[in-house]
PDB file of C-alpha atoms in Angstrom:
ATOM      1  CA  UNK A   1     -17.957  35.455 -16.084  1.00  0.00           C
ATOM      2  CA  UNK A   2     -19.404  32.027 -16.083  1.00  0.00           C
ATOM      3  CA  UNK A   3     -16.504  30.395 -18.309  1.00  0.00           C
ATOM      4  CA  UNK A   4     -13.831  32.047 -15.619  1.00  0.00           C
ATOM      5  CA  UNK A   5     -15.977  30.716 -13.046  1.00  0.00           C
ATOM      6  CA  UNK A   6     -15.353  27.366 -14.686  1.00  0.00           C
ATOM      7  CA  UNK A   7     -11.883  27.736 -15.289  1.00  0.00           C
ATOM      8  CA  UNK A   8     -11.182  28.492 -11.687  1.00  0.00           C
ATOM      9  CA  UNK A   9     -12.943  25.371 -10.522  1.00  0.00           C
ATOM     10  CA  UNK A  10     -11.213  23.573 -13.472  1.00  0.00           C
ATOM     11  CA  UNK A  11      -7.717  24.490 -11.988  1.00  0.00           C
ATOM     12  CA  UNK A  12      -8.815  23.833  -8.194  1.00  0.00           C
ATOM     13  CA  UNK A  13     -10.009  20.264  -9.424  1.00  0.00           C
ATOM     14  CA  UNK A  14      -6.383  19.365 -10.530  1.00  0.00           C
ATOM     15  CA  UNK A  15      -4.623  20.826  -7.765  1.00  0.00           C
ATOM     16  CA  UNK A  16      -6.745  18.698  -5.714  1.00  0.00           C
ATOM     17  CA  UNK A  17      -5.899  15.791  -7.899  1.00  0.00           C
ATOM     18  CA  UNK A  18      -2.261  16.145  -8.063  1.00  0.00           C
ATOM     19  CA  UNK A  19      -1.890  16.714  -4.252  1.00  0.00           C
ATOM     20  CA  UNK A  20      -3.512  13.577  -4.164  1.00  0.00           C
ATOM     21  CA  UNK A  21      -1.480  11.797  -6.586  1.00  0.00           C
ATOM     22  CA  UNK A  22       2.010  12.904  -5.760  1.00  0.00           C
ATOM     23  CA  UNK A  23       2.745  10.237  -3.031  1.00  0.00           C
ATOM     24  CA  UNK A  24       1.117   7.956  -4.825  1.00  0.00           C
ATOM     25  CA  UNK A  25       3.563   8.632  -7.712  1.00  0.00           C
ATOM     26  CA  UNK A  26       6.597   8.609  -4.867  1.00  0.00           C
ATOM     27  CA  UNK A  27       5.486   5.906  -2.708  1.00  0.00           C
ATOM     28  CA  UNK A  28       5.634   3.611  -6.184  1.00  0.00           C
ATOM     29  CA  UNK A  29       8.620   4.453  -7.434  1.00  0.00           C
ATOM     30  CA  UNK A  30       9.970   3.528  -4.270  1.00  0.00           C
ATOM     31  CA  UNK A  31       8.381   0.276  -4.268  1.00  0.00           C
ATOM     32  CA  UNK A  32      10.316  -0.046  -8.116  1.00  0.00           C
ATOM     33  CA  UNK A  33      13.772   1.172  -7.053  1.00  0.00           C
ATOM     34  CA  UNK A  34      13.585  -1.061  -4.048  1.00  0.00           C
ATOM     35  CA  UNK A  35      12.769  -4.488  -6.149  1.00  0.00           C
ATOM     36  CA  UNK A  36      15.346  -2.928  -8.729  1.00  0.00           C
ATOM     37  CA  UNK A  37      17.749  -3.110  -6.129  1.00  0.00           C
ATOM     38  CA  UNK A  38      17.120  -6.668  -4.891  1.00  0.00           C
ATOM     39  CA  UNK A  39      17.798  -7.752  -8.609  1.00  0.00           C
ATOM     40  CA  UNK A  40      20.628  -5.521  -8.499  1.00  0.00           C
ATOM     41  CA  UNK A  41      22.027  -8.213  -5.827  1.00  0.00           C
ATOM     42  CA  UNK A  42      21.094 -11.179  -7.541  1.00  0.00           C
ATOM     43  CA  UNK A  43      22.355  -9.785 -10.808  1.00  0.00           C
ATOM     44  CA  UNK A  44      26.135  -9.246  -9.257  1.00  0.00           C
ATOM     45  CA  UNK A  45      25.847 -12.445  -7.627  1.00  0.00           C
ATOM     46  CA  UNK A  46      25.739 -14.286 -10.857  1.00  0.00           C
ATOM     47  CA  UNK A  47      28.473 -12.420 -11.783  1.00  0.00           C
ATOM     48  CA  UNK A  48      26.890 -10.704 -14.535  1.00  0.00           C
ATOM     49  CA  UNK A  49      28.770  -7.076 -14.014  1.00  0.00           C
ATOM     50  CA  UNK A  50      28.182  -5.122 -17.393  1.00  0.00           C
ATOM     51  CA  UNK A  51      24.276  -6.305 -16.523  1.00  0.00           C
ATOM     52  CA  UNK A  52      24.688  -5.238 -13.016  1.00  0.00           C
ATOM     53  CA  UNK A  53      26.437  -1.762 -14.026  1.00  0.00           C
ATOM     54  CA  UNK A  54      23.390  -0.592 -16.549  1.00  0.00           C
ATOM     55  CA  UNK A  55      20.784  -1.489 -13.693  1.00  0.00           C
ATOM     56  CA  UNK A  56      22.614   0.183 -10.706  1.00  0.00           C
ATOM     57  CA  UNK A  57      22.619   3.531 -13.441  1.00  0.00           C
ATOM     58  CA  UNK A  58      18.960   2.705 -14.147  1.00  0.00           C
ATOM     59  CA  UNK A  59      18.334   2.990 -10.405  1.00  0.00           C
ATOM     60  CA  UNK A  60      20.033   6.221  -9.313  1.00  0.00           C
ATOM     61  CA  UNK A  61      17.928   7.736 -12.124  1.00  0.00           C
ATOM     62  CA  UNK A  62      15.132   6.457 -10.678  1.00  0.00           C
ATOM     63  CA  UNK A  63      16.386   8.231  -7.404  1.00  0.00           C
ATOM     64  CA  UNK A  64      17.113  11.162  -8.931  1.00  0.00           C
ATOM     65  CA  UNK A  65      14.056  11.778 -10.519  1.00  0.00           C
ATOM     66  CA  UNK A  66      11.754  10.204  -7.636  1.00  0.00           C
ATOM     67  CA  UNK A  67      13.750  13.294  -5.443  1.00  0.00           C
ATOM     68  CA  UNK A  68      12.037  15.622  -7.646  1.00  0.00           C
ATOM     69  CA  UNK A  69       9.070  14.908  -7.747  1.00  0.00           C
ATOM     70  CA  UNK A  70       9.235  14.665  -3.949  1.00  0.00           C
ATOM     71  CA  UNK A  71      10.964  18.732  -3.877  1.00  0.00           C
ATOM     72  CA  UNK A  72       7.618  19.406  -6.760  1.00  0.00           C
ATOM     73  CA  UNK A  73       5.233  17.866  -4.000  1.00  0.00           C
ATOM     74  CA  UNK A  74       7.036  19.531  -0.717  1.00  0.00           C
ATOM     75  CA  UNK A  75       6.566  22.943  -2.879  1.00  0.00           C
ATOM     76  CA  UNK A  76       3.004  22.294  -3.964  1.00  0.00           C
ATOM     77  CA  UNK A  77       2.137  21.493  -0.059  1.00  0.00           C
ATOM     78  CA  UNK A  78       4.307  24.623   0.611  1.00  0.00           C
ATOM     79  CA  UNK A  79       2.281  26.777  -2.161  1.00  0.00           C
ATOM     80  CA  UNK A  80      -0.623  28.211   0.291  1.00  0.00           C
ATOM     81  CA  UNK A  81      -3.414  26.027  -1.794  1.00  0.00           C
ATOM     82  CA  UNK A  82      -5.916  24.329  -0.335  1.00  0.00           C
ATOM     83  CA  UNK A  83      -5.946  20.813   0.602  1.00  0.00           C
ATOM     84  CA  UNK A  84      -8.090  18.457  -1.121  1.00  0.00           C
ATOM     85  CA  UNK A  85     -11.100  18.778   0.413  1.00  0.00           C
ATOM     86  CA  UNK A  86     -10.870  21.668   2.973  1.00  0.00           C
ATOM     87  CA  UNK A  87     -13.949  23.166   4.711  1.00  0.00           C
ATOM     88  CA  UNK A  88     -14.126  26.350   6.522  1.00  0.00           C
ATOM     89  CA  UNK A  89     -14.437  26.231  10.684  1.00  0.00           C
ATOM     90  CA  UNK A  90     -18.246  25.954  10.814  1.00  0.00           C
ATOM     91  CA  UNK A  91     -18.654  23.264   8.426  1.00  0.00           C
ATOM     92  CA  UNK A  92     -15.712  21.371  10.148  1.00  0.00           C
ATOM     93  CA  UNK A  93     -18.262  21.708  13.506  1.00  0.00           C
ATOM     94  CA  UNK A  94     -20.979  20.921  12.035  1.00  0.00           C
ATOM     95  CA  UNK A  95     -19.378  17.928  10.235  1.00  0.00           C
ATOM     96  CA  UNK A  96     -17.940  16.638  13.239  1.00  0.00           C
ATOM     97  CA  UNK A  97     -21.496  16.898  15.456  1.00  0.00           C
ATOM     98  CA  UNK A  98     -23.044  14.927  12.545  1.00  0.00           C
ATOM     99  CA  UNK A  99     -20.133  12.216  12.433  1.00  0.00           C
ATOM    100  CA  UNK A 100     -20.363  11.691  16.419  1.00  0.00           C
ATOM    101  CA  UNK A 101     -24.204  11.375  15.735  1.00  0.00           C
ATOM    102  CA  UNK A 102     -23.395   8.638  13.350  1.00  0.00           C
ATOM    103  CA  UNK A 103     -19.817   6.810  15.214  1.00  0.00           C
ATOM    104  CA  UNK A 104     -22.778   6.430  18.297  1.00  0.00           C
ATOM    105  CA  UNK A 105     -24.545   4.328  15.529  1.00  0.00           C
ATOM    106  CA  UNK A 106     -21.745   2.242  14.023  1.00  0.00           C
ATOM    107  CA  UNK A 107     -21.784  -1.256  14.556  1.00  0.00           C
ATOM    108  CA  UNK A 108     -18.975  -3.504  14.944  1.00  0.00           C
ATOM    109  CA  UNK A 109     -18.585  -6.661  12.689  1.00  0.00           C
ATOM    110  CA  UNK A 110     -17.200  -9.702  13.286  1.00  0.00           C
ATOM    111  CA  UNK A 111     -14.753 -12.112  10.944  1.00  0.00           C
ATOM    112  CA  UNK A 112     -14.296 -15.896  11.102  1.00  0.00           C
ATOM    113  CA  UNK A 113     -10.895 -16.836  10.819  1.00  0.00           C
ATOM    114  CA  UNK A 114     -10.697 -19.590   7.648  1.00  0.00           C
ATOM    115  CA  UNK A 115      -7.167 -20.333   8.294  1.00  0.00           C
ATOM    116  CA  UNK A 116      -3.322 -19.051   8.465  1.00  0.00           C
ATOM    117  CA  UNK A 117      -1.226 -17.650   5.868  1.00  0.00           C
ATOM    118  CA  UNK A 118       2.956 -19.312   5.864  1.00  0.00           C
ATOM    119  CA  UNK A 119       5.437 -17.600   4.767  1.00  0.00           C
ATOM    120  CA  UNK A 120       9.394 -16.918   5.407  1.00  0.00           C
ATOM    121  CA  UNK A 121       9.113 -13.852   6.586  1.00  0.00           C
ATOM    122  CA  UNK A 122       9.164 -13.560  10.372  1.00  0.00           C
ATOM    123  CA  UNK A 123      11.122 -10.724  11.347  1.00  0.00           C
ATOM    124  CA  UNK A 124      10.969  -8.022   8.014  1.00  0.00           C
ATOM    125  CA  UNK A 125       8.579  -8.534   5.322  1.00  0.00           C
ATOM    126  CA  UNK A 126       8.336  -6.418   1.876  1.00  0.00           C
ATOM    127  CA  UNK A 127       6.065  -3.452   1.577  1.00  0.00           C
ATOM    128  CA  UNK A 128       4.188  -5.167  -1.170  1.00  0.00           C
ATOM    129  CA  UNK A 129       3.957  -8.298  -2.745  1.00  0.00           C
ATOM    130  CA  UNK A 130       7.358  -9.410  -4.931  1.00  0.00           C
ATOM    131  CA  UNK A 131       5.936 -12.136  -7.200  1.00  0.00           C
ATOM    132  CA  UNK A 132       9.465 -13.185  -7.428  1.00  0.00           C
ATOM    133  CA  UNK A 133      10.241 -13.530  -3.831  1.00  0.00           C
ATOM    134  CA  UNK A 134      11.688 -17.167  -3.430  1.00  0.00           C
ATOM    135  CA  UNK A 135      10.695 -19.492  -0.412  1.00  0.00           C
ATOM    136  CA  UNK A 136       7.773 -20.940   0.620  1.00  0.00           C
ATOM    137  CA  UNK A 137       4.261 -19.017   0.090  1.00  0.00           C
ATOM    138  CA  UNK A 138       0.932 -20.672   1.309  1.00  0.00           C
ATOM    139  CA  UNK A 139      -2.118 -20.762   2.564  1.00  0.00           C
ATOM    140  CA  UNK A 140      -3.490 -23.247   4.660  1.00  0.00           C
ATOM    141  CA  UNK A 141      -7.372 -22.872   4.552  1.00  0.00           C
ATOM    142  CA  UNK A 142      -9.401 -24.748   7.200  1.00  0.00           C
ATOM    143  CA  UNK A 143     -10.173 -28.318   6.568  1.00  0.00           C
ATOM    144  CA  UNK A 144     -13.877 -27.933   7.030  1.00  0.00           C
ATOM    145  CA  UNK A 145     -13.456 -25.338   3.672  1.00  0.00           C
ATOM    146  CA  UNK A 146     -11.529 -27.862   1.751  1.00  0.00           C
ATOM    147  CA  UNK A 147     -14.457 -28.252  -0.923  1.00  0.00           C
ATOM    148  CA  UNK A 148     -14.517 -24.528  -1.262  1.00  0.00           C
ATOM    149  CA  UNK A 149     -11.076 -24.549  -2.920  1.00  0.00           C
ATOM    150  CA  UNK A 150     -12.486 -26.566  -6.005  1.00  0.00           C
ATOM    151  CA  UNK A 151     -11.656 -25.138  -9.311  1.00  0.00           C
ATOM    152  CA  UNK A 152     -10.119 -22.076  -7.851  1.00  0.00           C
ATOM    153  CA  UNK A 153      -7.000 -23.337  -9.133  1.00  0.00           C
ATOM    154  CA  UNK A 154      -8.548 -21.953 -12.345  1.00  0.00           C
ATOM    155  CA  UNK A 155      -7.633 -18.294 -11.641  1.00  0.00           C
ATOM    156  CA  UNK A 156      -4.591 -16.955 -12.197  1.00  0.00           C
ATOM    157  CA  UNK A 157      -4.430 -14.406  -9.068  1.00  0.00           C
ATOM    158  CA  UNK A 158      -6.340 -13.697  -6.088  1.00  0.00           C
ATOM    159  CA  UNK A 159      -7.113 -11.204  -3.850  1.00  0.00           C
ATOM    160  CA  UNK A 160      -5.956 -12.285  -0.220  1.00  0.00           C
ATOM    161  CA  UNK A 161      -7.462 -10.468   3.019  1.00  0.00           C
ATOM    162  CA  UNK A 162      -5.738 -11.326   6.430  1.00  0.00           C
ATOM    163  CA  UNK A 163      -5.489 -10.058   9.615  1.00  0.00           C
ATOM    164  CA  UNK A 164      -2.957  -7.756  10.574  1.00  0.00           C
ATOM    165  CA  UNK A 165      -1.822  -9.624  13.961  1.00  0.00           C
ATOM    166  CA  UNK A 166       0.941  -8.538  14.879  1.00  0.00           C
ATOM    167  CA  UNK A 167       0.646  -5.041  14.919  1.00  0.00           C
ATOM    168  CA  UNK A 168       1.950  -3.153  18.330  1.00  0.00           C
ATOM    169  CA  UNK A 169       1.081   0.333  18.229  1.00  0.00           C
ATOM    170  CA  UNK A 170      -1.458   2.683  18.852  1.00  0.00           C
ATOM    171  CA  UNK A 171      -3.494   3.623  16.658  1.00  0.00           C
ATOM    172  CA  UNK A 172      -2.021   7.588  14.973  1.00  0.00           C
ATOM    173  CA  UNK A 173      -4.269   9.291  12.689  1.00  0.00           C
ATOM    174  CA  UNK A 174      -1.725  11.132  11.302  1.00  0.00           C
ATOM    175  CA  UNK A 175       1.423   9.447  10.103  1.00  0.00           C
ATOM    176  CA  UNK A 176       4.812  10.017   8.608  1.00  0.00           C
ATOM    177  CA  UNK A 177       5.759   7.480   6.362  1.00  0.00           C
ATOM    178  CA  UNK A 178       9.508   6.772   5.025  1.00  0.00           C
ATOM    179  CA  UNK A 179       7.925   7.953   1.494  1.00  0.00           C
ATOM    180  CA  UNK A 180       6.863  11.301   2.771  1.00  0.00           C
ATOM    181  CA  UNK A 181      10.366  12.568   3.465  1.00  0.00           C
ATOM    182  CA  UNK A 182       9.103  13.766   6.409  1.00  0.00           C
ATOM    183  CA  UNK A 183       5.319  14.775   5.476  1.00  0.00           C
ATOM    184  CA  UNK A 184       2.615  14.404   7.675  1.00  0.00           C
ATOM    185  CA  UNK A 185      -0.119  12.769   5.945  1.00  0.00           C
ATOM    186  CA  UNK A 186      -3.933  10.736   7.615  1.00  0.00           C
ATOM    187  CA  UNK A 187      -3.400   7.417   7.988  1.00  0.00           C
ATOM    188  CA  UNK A 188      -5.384   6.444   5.128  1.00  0.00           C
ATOM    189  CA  UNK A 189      -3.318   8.200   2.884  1.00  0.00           C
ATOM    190  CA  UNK A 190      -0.475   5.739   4.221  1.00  0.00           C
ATOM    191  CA  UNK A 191       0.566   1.893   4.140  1.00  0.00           C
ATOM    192  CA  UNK A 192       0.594   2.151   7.650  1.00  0.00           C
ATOM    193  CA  UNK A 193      -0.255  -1.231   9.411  1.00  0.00           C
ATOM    194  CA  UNK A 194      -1.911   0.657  12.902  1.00  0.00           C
ATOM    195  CA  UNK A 195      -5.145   1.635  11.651  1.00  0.00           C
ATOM    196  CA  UNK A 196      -8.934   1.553  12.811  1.00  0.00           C
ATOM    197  CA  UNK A 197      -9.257  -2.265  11.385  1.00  0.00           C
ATOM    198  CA  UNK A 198      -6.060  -3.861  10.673  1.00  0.00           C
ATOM    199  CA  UNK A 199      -7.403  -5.487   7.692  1.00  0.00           C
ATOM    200  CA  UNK A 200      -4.468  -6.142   4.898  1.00  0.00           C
ATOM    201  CA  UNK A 201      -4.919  -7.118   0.967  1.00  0.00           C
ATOM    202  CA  UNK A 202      -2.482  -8.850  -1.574  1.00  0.00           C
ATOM    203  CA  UNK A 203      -3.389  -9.630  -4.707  1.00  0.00           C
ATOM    204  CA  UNK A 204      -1.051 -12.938  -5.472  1.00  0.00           C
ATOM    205  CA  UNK A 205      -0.552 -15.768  -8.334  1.00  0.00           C
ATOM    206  CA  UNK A 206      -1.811 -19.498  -7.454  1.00  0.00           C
ATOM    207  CA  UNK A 207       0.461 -21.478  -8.233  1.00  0.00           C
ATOM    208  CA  UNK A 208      -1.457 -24.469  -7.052  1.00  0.00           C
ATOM    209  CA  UNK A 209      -3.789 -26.052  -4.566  1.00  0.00           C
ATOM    210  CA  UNK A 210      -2.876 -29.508  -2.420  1.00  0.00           C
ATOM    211  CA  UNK A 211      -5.609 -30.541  -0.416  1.00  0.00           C
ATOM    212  CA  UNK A 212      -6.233 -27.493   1.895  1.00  0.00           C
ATOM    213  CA  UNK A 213      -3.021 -25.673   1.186  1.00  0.00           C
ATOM    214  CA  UNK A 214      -3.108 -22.790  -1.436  1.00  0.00           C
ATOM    215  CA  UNK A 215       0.617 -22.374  -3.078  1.00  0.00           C
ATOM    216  CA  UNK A 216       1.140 -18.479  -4.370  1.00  0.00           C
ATOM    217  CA  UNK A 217       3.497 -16.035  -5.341  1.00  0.00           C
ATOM    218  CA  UNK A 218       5.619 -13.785  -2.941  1.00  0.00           C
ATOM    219  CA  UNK A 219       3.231 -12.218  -0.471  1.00  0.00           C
ATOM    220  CA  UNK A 220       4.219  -9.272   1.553  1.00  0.00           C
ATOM    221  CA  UNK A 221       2.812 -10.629   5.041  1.00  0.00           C
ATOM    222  CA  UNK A 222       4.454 -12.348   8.012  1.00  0.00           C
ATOM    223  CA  UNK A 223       4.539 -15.775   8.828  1.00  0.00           C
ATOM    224  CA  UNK A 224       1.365 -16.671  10.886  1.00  0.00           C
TER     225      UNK A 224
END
């Protein structure tokens, strides 16, 4: 009884963890298939055909097999299982008296800007970081924190935290992103720039410091 009892919770945990890491899985390949197809530009531009002919094949397989996993996840969602981390009505009450109780508590924090972040994208900008990306890629740290760039230069990457300015939008705590094919899923569970703190991460390559100015690779942030 006990080692079914086990079994049972054994096959819940990895539902839980594949519902989890399906969009992950999608939302990745997407990220691939859409740098593969930026190369795929470059690569005809140089003329290289045969080149360009294997990667455009490469990239509808990619497609093809990113739709199924997307049909696997749309069934899964579809296959009357729990989602990860479901409680029953009362707990759901009592969960959200307790977490009103505790938002009355929060505090709000406040960040000192250091400086701005360049970079050629004013209008579109990728949906992650393209190491490749050509054009200019900085950031200009206040003067005043000039001596708190020394020997940085001695790491390869870097994480990068910025403000997300120029978001619009309300705030939606349940999105649909392009990924989803549709799918509602919590904000969190999206790259979704309207969120509670619009607080966005890149982890980029320093390519070198002058003066105040950090030089990196492609970041996937406006100019500004």
């Amino acid at each position: 009884m006990t080692e079914k009892l086990d079994n049972k919770r054994e096959s819940a945990s990895d539902i839980e963890k594949l519902k989890l890491l399906m969009p992950y899985w999608i939302n990745h390949n997407n990220d691939h298939i859409r740098d593969n197809e930026k190369w795929l530009k470059k690569i005809v531009n140089l003329g290289l055909k045969e080149v360009g002919h294997e990667l455009r094949e490469a990239i509808e397989i990619l497609k093809k097999g990113n739709r199924h996993i997307e049909l696997a996840n749309k069934k899964l969602e579809q296959s009357g299982v729990p989602k990860p981390g479901a409680i029953s009505e009362t707990e759901k009450s009592q969960k959200s008296s307790k977490e009103k109780n505790q938002t009355e508590k929060s505090l709000n924090f406040h960040l000192k800007q250091i400086g701005v972040i360049r970079t050629p994208y004013i209008d579109n900008a990728p949906y992650q970081p393209v190491e490749e990306d050509e054009g200019d890629f900085r950031i200009v740290v206040d003067s005043q924190y000039v001596d708190s760039l020394y020997k940085l230069d001695g790491f390869r990457y870097i994480y990068v935290i910025y403000y997300i300015h120029r978001v619009k939008r309300e705030l939606s705590e349940i999105v649909s992103p392009p990924w989803t094919d549709g799918v509602k899923v919590g904000v969190f569970a999206s790259r979704s720039p309207a969120r509670p703190n619009p607080i966005g991460i890149s982890i980029v390559r320093v390519k070198g410091i002058t003066n105040n100015e950090i030089l990196t690779s492609g970041m996937d942030v406006f100019d500004g």
